[in-house]
Short mmCIF file of C-alpha atoms in Angstrom, two decimals:
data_model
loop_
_atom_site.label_atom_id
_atom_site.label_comp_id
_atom_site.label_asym_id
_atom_site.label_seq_id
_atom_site.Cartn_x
_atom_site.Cartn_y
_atom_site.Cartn_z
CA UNK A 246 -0.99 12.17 17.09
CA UNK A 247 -3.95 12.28 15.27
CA UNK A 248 -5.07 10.64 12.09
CA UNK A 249 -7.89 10.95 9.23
CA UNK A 250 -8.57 8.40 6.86
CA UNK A 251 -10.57 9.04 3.58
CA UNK A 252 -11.43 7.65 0.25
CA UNK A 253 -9.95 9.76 -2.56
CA UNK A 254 -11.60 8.00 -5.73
CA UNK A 255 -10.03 10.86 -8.01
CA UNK A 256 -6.58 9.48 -7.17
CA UNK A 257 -8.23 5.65 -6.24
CA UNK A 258 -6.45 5.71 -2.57
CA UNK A 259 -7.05 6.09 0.65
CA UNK A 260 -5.12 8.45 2.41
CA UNK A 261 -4.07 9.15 5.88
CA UNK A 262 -3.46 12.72 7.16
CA UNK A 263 -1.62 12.92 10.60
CA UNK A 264 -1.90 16.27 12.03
CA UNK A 265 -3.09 17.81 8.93
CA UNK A 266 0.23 16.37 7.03
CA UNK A 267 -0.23 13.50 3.73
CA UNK A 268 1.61 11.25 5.73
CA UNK A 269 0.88 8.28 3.30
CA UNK A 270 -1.66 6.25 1.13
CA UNK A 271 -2.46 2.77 0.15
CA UNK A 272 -3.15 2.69 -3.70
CA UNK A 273 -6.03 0.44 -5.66
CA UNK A 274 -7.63 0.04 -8.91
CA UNK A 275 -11.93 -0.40 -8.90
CA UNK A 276 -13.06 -3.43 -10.46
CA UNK A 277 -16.47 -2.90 -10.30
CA UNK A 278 -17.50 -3.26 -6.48
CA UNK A 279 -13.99 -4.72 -5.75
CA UNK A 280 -11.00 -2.98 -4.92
CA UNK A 281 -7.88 -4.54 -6.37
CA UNK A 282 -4.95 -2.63 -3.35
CA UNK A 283 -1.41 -2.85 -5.37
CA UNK A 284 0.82 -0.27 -3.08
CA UNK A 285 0.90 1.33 0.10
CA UNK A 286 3.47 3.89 0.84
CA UNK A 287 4.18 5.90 4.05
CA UNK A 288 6.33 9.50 3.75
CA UNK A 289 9.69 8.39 5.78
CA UNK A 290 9.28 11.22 8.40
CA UNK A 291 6.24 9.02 9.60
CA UNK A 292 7.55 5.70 9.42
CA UNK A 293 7.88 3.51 12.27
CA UNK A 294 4.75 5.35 14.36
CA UNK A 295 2.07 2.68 13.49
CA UNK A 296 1.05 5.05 10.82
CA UNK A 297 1.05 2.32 7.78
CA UNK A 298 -1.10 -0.24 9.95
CA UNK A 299 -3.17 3.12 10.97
CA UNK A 300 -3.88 3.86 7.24
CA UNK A 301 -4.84 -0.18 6.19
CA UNK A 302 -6.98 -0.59 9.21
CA UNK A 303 -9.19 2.53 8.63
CA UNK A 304 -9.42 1.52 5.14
CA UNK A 305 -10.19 -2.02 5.69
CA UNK A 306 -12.84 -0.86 8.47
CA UNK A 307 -14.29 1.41 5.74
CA UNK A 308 -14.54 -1.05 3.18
CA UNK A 309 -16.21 -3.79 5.47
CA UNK A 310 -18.39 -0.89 6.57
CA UNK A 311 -19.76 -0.11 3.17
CA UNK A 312 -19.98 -4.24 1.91
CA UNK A 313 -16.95 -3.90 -0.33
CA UNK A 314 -14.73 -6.45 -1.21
CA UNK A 315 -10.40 -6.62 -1.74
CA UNK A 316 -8.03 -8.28 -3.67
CA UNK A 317 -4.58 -7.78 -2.42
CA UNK A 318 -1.40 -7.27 -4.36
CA UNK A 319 0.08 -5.22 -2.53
CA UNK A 320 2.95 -6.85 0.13
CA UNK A 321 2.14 -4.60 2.95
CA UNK A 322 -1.59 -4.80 2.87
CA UNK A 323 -1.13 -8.99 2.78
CA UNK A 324 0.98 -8.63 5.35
CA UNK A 325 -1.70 -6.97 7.23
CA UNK A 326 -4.39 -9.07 6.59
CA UNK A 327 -2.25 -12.25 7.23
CA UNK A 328 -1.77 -10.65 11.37
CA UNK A 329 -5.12 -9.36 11.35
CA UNK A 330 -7.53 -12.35 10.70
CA UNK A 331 -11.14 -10.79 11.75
CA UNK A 332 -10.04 -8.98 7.79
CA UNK A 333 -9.68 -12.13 5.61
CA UNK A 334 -13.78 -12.17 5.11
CA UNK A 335 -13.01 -8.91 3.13
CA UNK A 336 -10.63 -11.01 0.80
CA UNK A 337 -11.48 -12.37 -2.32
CA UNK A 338 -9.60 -13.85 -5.73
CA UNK A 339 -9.58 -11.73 -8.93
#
């Protein structure tokens, strides 16, 4: 299965394409050069495949990559960044 990750600023979310399909997309709102991440939803014919953890780990990566900062409100990306502690640098308080 392969994936693609990308920054849609038009829509502010990231999606992730698996095989060419919008198999989900982890919503944020810009606040200046911080991204505030309130929802991430995955299309139920690709749940369960890694695909969610696939989409905030490419995003994360992207963000770190580029200096940015997060503030999370969304449950799944918290979730995330509570199992995935090399992330929690990219964290920050409204």
């Amino acid at each position: 299965m392969g994936y693609l990750v990308t920054d849609e600023p038009a829509r502010r979310r990231f999606e992730i394409l698996v095989d060419d399909a919008l198999a989900g997309f982890t919503t944020y709102e810009p606040r200046g050069e911080v991204l505030v991440f309130t929802h991430t939803e995955v299309d139920p014919r690709f749940q369960d495949q890694g695909v969610g953890s696939a989409l905030i780990r490419a995003t994360l990566d992207q963000i770190r990559d580029r200096g940015g900062r997060i503030v999370v409100h969304c449950p799944f990306v918290a979730a995330f960044v509570d199992r995935h502690p090399e992330y929690r640098p990219l964290t920050t308080t409204p």
